Short mmCIF file of C-alpha atoms in Angstrom, two decimals:
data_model
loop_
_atom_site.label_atom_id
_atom_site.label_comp_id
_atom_site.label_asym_id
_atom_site.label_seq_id
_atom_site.Cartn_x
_atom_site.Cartn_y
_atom_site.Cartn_z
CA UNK A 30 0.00 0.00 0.00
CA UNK A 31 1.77 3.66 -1.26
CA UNK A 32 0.42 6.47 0.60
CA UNK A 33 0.95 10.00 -0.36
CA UNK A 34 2.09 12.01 2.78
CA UNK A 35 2.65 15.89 3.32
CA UNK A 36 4.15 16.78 5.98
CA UNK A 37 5.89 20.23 7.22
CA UNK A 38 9.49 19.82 7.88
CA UNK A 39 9.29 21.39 11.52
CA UNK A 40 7.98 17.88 12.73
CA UNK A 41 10.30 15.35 11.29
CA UNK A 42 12.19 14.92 14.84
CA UNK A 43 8.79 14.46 16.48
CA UNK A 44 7.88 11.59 14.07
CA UNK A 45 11.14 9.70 14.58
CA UNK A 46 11.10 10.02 18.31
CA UNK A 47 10.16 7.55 20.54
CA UNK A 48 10.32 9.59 24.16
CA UNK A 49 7.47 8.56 26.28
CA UNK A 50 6.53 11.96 26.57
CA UNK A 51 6.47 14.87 23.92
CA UNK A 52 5.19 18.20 24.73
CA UNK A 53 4.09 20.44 21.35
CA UNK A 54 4.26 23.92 22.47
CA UNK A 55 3.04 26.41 19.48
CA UNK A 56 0.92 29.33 17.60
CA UNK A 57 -2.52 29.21 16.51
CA UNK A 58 -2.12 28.31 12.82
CA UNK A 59 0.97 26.38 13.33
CA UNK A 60 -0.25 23.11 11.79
CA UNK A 61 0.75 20.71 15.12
CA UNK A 62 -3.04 19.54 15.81
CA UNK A 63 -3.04 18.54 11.55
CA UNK A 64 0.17 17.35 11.79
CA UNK A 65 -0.45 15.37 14.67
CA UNK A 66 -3.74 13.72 13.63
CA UNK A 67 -2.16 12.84 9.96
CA UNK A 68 0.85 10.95 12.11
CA UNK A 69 -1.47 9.06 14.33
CA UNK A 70 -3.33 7.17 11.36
CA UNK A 71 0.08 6.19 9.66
CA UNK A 72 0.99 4.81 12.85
CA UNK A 73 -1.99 2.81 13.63
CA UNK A 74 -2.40 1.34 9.63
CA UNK A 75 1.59 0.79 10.37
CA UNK A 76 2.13 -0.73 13.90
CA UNK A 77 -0.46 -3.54 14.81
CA UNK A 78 -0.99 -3.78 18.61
CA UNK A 79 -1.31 0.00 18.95
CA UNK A 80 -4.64 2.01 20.29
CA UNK A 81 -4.90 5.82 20.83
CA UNK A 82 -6.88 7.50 23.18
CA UNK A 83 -7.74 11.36 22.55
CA UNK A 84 -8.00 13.92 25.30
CA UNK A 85 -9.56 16.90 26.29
CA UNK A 86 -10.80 18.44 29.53
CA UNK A 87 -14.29 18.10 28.35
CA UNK A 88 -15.11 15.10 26.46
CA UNK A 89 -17.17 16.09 24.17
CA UNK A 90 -14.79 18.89 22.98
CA UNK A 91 -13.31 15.91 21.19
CA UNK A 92 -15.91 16.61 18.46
CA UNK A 93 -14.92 19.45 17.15
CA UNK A 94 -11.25 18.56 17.61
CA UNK A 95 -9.18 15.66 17.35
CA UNK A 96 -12.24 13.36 16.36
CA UNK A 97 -12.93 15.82 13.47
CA UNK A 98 -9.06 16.29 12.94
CA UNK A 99 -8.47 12.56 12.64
CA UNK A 100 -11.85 12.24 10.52
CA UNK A 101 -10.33 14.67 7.95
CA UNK A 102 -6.51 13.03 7.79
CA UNK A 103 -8.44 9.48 7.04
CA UNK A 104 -10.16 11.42 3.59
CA UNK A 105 -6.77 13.55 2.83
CA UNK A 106 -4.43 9.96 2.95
CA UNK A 107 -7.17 8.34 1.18
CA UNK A 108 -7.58 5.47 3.53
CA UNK A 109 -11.11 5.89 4.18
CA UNK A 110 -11.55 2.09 2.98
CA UNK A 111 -9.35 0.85 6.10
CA UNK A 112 -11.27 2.74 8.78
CA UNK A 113 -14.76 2.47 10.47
CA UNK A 114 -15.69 5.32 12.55
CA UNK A 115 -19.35 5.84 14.48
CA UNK A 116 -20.09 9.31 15.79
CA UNK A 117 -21.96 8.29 19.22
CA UNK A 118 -20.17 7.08 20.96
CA UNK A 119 -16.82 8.55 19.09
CA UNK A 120 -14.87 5.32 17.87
CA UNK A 121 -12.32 5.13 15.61
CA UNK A 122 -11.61 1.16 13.99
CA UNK A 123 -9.16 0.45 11.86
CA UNK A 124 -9.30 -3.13 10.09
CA UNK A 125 -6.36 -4.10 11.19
CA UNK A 126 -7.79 -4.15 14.79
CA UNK A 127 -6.54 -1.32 16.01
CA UNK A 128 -8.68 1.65 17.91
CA UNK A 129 -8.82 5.17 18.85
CA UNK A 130 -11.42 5.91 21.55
CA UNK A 131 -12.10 9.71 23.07
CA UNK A 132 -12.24 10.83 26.61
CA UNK A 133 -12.69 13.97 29.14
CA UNK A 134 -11.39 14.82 32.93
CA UNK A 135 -13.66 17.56 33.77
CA UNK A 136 -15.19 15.24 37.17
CA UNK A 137 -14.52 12.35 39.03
CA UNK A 138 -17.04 10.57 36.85
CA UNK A 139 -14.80 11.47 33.56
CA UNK A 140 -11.90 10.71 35.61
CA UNK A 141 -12.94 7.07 36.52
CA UNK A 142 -14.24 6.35 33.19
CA UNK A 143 -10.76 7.31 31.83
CA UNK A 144 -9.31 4.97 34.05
CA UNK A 145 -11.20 1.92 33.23
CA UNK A 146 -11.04 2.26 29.18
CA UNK A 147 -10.06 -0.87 27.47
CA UNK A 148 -9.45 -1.99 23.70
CA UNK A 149 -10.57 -5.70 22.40
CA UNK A 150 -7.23 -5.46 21.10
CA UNK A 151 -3.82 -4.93 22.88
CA UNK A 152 -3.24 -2.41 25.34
CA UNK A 153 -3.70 1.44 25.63
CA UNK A 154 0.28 2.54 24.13
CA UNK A 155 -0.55 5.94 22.36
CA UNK A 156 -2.27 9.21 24.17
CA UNK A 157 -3.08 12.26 22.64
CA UNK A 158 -3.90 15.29 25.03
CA UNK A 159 -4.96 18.29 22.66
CA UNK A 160 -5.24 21.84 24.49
CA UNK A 161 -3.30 20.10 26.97
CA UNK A 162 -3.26 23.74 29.03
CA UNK A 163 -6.86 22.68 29.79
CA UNK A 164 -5.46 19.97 31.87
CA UNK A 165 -4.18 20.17 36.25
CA UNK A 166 -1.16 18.10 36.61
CA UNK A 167 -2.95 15.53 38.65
CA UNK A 168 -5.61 14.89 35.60
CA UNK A 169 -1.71 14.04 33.65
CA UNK A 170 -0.79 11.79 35.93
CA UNK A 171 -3.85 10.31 36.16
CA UNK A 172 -3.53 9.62 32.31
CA UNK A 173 0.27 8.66 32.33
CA UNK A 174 -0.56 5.80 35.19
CA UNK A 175 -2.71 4.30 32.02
CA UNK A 176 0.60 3.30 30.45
CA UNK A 177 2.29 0.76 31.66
CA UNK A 178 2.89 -3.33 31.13
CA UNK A 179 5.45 -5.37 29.06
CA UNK A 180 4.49 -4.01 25.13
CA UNK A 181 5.32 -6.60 21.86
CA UNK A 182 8.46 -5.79 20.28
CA UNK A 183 8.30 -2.88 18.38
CA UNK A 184 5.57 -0.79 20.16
CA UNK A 185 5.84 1.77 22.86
CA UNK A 186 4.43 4.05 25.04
CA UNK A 187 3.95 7.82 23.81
CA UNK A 188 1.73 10.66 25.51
CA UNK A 189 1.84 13.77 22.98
CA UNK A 190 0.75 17.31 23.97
CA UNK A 191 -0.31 19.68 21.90
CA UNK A 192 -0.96 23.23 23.21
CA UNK A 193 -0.62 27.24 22.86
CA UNK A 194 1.00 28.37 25.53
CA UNK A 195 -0.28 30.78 27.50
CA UNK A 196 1.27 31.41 30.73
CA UNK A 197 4.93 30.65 32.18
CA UNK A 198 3.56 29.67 35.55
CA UNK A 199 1.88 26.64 33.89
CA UNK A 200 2.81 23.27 35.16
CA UNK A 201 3.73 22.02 31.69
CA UNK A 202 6.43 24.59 31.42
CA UNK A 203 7.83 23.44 35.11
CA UNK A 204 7.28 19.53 34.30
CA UNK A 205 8.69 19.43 30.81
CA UNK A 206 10.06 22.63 29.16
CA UNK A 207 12.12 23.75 32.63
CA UNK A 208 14.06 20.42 32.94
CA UNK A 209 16.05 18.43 30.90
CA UNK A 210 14.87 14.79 30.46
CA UNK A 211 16.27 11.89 28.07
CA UNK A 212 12.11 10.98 28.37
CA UNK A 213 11.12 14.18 27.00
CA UNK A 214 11.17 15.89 23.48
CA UNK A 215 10.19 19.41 23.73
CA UNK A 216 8.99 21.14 20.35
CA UNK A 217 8.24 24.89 19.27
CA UNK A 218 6.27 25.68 16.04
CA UNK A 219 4.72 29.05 14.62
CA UNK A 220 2.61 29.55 11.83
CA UNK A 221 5.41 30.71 9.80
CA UNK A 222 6.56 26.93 10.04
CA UNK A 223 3.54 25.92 8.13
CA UNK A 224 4.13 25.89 4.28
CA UNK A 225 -0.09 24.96 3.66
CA UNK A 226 -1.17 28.13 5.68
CA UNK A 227 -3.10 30.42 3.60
CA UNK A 228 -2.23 33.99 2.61
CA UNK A 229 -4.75 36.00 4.25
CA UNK A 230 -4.12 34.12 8.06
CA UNK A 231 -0.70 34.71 7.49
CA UNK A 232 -1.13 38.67 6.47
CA UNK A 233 -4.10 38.11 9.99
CA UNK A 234 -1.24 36.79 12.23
CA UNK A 235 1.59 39.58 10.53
CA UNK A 236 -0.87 42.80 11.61
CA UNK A 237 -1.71 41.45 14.57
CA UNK A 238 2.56 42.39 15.75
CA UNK A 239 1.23 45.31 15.43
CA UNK A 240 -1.84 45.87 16.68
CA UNK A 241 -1.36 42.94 20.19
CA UNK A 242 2.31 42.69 21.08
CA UNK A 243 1.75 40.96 24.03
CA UNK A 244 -1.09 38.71 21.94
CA UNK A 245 1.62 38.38 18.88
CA UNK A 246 3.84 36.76 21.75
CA UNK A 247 1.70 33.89 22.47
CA UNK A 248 -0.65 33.26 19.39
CA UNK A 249 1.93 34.37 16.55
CA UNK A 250 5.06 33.27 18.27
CA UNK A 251 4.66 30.75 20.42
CA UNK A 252 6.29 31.84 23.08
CA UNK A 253 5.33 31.80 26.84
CA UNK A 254 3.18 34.42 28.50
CA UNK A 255 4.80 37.45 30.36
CA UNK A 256 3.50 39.25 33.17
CA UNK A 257 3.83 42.99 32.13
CA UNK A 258 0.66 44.95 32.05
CA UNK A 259 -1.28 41.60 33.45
CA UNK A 260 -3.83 43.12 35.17
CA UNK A 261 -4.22 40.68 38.27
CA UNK A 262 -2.10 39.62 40.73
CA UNK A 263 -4.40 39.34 43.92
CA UNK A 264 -4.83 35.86 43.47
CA UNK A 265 -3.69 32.23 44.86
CA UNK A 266 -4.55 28.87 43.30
CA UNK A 267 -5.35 26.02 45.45
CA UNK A 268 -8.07 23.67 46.61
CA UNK A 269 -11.26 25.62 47.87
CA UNK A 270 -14.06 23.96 49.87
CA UNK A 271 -16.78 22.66 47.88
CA UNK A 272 -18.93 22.68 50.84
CA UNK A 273 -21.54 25.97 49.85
CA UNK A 274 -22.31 25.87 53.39
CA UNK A 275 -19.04 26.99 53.83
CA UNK A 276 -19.36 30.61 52.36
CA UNK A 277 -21.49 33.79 53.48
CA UNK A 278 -22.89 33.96 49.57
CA UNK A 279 -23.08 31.84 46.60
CA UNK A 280 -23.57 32.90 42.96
CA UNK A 281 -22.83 31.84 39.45
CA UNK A 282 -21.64 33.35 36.36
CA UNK A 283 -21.46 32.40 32.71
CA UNK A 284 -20.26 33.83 29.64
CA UNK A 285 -22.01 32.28 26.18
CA UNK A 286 -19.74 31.41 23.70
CA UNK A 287 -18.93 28.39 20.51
CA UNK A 288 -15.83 29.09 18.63
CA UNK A 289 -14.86 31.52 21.96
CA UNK A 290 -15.34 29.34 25.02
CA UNK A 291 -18.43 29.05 26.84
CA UNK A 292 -17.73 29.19 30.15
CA UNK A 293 -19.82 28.83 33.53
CA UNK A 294 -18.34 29.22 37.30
CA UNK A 295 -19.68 29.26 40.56
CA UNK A 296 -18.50 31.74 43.16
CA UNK A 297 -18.57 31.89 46.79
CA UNK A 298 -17.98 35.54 49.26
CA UNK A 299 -16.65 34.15 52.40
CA UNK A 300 -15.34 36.91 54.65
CA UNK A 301 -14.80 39.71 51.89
CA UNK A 302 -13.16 37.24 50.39
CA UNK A 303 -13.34 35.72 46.58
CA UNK A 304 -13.71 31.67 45.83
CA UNK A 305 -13.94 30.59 42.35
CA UNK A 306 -15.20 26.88 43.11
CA UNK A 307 -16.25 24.99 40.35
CA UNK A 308 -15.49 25.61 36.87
CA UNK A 309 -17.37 24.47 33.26
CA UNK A 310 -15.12 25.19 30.19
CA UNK A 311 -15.77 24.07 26.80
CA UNK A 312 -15.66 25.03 23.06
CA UNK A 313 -18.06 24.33 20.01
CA UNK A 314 -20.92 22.41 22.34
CA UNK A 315 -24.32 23.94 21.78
CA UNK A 316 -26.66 24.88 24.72
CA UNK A 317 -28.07 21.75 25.49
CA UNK A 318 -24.83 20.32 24.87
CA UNK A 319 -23.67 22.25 27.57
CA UNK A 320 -27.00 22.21 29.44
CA UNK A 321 -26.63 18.40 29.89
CA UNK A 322 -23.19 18.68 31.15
CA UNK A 323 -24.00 20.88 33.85
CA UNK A 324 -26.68 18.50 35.45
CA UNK A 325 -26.00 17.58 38.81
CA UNK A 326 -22.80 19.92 38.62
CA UNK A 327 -24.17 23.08 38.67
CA UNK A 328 -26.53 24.17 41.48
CA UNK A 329 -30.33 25.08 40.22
CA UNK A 330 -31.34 27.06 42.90
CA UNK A 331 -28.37 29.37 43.14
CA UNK A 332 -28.51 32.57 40.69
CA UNK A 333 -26.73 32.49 37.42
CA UNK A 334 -26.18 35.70 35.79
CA UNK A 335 -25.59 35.24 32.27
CA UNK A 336 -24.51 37.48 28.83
CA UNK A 337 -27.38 40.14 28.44
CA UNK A 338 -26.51 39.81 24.87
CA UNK A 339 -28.03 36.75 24.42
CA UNK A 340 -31.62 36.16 25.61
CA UNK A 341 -32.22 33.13 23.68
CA UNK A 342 -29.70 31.11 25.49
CA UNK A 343 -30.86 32.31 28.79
CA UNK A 344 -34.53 31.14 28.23
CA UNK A 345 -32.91 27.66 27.16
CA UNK A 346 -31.52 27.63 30.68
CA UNK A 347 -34.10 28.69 32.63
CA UNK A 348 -36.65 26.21 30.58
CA UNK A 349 -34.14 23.66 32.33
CA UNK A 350 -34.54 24.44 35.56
CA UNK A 351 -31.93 27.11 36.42
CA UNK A 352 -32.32 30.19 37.90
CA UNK A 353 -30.54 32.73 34.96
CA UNK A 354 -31.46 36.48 34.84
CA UNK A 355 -29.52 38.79 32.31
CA UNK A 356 -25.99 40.13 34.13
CA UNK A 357 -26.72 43.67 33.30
CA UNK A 358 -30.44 44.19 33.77
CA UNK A 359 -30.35 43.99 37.98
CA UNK A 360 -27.29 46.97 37.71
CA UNK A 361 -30.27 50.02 37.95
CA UNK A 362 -29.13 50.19 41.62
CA UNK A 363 -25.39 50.78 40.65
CA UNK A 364 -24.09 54.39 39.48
CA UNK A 365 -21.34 52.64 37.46
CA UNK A 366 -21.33 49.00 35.77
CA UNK A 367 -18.89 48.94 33.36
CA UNK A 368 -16.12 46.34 32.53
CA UNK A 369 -13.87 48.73 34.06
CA UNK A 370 -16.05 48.90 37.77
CA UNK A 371 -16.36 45.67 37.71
CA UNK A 372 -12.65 44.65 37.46
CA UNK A 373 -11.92 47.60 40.13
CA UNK A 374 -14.54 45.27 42.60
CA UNK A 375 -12.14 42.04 41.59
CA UNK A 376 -8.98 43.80 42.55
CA UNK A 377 -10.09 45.16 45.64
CA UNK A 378 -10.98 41.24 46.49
CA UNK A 379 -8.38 38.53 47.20
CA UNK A 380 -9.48 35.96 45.09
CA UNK A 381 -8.63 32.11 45.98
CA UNK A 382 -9.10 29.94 42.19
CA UNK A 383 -9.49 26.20 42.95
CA UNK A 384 -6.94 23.94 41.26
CA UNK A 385 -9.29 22.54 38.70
CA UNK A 386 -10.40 25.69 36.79
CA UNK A 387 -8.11 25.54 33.96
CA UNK A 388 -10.18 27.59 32.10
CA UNK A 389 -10.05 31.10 34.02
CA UNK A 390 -6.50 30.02 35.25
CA UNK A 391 -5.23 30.18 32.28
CA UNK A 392 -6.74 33.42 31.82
CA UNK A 393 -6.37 35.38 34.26
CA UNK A 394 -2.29 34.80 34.08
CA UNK A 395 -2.45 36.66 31.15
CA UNK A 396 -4.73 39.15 31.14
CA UNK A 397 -3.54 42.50 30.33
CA UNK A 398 -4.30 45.85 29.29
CA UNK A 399 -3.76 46.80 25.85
CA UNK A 400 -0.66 48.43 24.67
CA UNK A 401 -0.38 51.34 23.10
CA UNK A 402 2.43 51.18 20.46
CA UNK A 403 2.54 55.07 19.37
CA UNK A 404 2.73 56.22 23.10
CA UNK A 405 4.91 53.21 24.23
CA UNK A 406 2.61 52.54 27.31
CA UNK A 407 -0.37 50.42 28.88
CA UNK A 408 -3.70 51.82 28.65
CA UNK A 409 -6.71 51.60 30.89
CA UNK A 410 -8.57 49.64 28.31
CA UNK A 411 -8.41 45.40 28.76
CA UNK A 412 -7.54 43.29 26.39
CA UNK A 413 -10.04 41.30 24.84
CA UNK A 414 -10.57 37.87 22.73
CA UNK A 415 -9.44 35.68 25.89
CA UNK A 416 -11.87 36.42 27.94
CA UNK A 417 -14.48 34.39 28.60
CA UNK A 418 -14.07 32.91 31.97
CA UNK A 419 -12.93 36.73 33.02
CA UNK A 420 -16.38 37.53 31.79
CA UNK A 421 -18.34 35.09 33.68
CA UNK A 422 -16.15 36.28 37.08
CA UNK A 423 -17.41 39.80 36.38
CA UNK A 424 -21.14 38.40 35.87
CA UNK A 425 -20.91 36.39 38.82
CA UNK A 426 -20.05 39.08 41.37
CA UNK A 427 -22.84 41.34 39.98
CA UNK A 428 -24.46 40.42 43.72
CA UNK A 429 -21.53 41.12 45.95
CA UNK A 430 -20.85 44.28 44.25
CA UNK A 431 -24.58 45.11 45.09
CA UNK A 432 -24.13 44.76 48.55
CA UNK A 433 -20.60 46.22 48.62
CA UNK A 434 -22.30 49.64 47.13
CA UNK A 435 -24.76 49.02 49.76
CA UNK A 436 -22.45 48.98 52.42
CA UNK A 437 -20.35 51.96 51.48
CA UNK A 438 -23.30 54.63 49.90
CA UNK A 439 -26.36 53.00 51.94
CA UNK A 440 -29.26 54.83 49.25
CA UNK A 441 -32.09 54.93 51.03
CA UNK A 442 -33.95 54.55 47.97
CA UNK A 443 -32.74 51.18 47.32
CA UNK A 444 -32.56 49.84 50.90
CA UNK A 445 -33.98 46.02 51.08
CA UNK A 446 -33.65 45.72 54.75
CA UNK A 447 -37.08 46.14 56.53
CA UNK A 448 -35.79 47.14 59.63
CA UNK A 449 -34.00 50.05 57.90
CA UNK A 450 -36.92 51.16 56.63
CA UNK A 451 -39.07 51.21 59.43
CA UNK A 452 -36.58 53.12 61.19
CA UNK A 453 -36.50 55.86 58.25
CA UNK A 454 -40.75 56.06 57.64
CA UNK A 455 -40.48 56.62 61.42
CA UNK A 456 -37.93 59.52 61.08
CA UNK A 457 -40.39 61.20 58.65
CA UNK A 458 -43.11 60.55 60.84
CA UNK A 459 -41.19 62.53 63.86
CA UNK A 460 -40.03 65.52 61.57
CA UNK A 461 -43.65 65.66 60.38
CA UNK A 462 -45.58 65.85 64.11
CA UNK A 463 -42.03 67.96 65.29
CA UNK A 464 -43.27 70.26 62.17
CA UNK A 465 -46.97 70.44 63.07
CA UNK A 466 -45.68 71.37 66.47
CA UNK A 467 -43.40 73.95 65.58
CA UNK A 468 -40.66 71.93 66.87
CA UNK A 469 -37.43 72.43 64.69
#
């Protein structure tokens, strides 16, 4: 059998290593994910006694991702005839017995599915984590404890991560990129690597030097995330109590998004302090996608306050039970609501991020202000584009700003407490009979 292969030139020491463990650090556009997928299928038609499994943080982002990616390198080798491939569950066969299957670690129940995947054929050699900045270090390790047993001659064990980087706090940069290991193969690709990239991305990806430094660094480069102009630093990340008992106030906040990630997370105030305690990010999963995900994760009675923008998506959610009102429309209290405001109220907060939101960690590390290249300076204006958990943090605290404003202006025209305004009717009622009386 003759199979005609392009590859790009950038990855021919990935495809002849055999390093348990090989960490693809790149730009958007750099052709990694493509090349990756297109390597996979010549290895499984090649090597018999090999299975794959694919990895995300949410499992069905697999979809739209390396299922689709792997899809699409079967029909451009032309070896559709060898393959069988059903979309629910995602399965991968190839005749030769060999299988990819597709998996999540987003919850325990993800986690211990993960861990008891088998193939009717051989074992589990091959691993494929794609956005692999999703992941926490424990969900890796979880994954690399998969691999192990005496393998036929021939076959070995391989986890490959693909990934833009985003921050150089990241545990991928400490596990893999910071030390030197004979098990490791580190690699760094940009789109200017890729000789199929099309003109106008390239020209995209050129302009945006110009117009997103810090942006260029990471999306056009490749390179790891810096922490000039980052706009947050009051924050720790480590394991918060679950327990919603636990906290003073509870609230949720999500951002809508497809292509831009759709992200829900569930806050708790617990002594004028911040906890970001459960986290639901995903890409290209449509509302009841999404919906169905968050069943049994996400509380129903607890308020979500959602994108304004988008009132379709919040009568989806509130046909399913939860409790969504529009982020924006309970503000009438507040003299200010911008972006701005509300990003004031987060820094004047310590904020404690548990461990397994990826999503808004690897946000918030980066999150900067936007350059100005003429005056050589940061402005007061936020970046946007990588947002989206940010956004839902801002919607979420829409409550505990409420009460903060309450605290500090006390309007009497928007008091809720009945005890306050008792007190004031009967302060009119005194200056009215002290009036009558002559009394001043």
């Amino acid at each position: 059998m003759r199979i005609k292969v392009s590859f790009n030139n950038t990855f021919r020491d990935v495809h002849k290593s055999r390093c348990r463990y090989i960490a693809m650090k790149g730009s958007a556009g750099s052709g990694k994910s493509v090349d990756t997928a297109q390597m996979y299928i010549l290895r499984l038609l090649k090597d018999k006694g090999r299975n794959l499994l694919c990895v995300r943080k949410i499992e069905q982002s697999n979809r739209n991702s390396t299922f689709a990616e792997l899809i699409s390198a079967i029909d451009r080798l032309g070896v559709n005839k060898y393959f069988a491939y059903t979309k629910s569950p995602m399965k991968i066969q190839c005749i030769n017995g060999n299988c990819v299957m597709f998996a999540g670690m987003n919850d325990d129940r993800q986690r211990e599915k993960l861990k008891s995947v088998t193939f009717e054929k051989g074992k589990l050699t091959d691993v494929w984590i794609e956005e692999a900045t999703e992941l926490s270090k424990e969900d890796f390790e979880i994954i690399d404890d998969r691999l192990r047993g005496k393998l036929p001659r021939g076959i070995f064990y391989q986890i490959k991560l693909t990934f833009n980087p985003v921050s150089d706090k990241h545990w991928i940069k400490r596990m893999f990129f910071d030390i030197k290991d004979e098990n490791v193969l580190t690699h760094h690709s940009t789109y200017r690597d890729n000789r199929f990239i099309d003109s106008d991305y390239y020209m995209r990806m050129e302009r945006r030097k110009l117009t997103d430094p810090d942006g260029y660094r990471v999306y056009g480069l490749g390179e790891w995330g810096e922490t000039e102009g980052v706009i947050f630093s009051n924050y720790v990340i480590e394991k918060t109590n679950s327990d919603l008992l636990y906290y003073d106030n509870i609230s949720m906040g999500q951002d809508f998004g497809f292509n831009h990630a759709n992200c829900i997370l569930l806050v708790g105030m617990k002594d004028d302090e911040l906890y970001v305690i459960k986290e639901l990010y995903v890409k290209e999963l449509d509302s009841s996608e999404i919906i169905s995900i968050s069943e049994g994760e996400f509380p129903k009675d607890v308020t979500m306050y959602a994108d304004c923008a988008e009132p379709d998506r919040i009568r989806m959610w509130r046909k399913a039970g939860y409790r969504v009102i529009p982020s924006d429309k309970n503000t009438r209290y507040l003299k200010r609501s911008s972006v701005l405001d509300q990003i004031d109220f987060l820094k004047r907060h310590k904020i404690h991020i548990d461990e397994s939101c990826r999503g808004l960690i690897s946000e918030i590390e980066v999150y900067r202000w936007e350059y100005d290249s003429v005056k050589g300076e940061y402005t007061d204006t936020p970046q946007t584009g990588f947002d989206d958990a940010i956004a839902a943090l801002r919607y979420a605290v829409q409550p505990f700003r409420f009460a903060d404003f309450k605290r500090k202006e006390q309007p009497k025209d928007i008091c809720t407490d009945k005890t306050v305004r008792a007190v004031e009717r009967s302060k009119k009622e005194i200056l009215k009979r002290n009036k009558r009386r002559n009394i001043w």
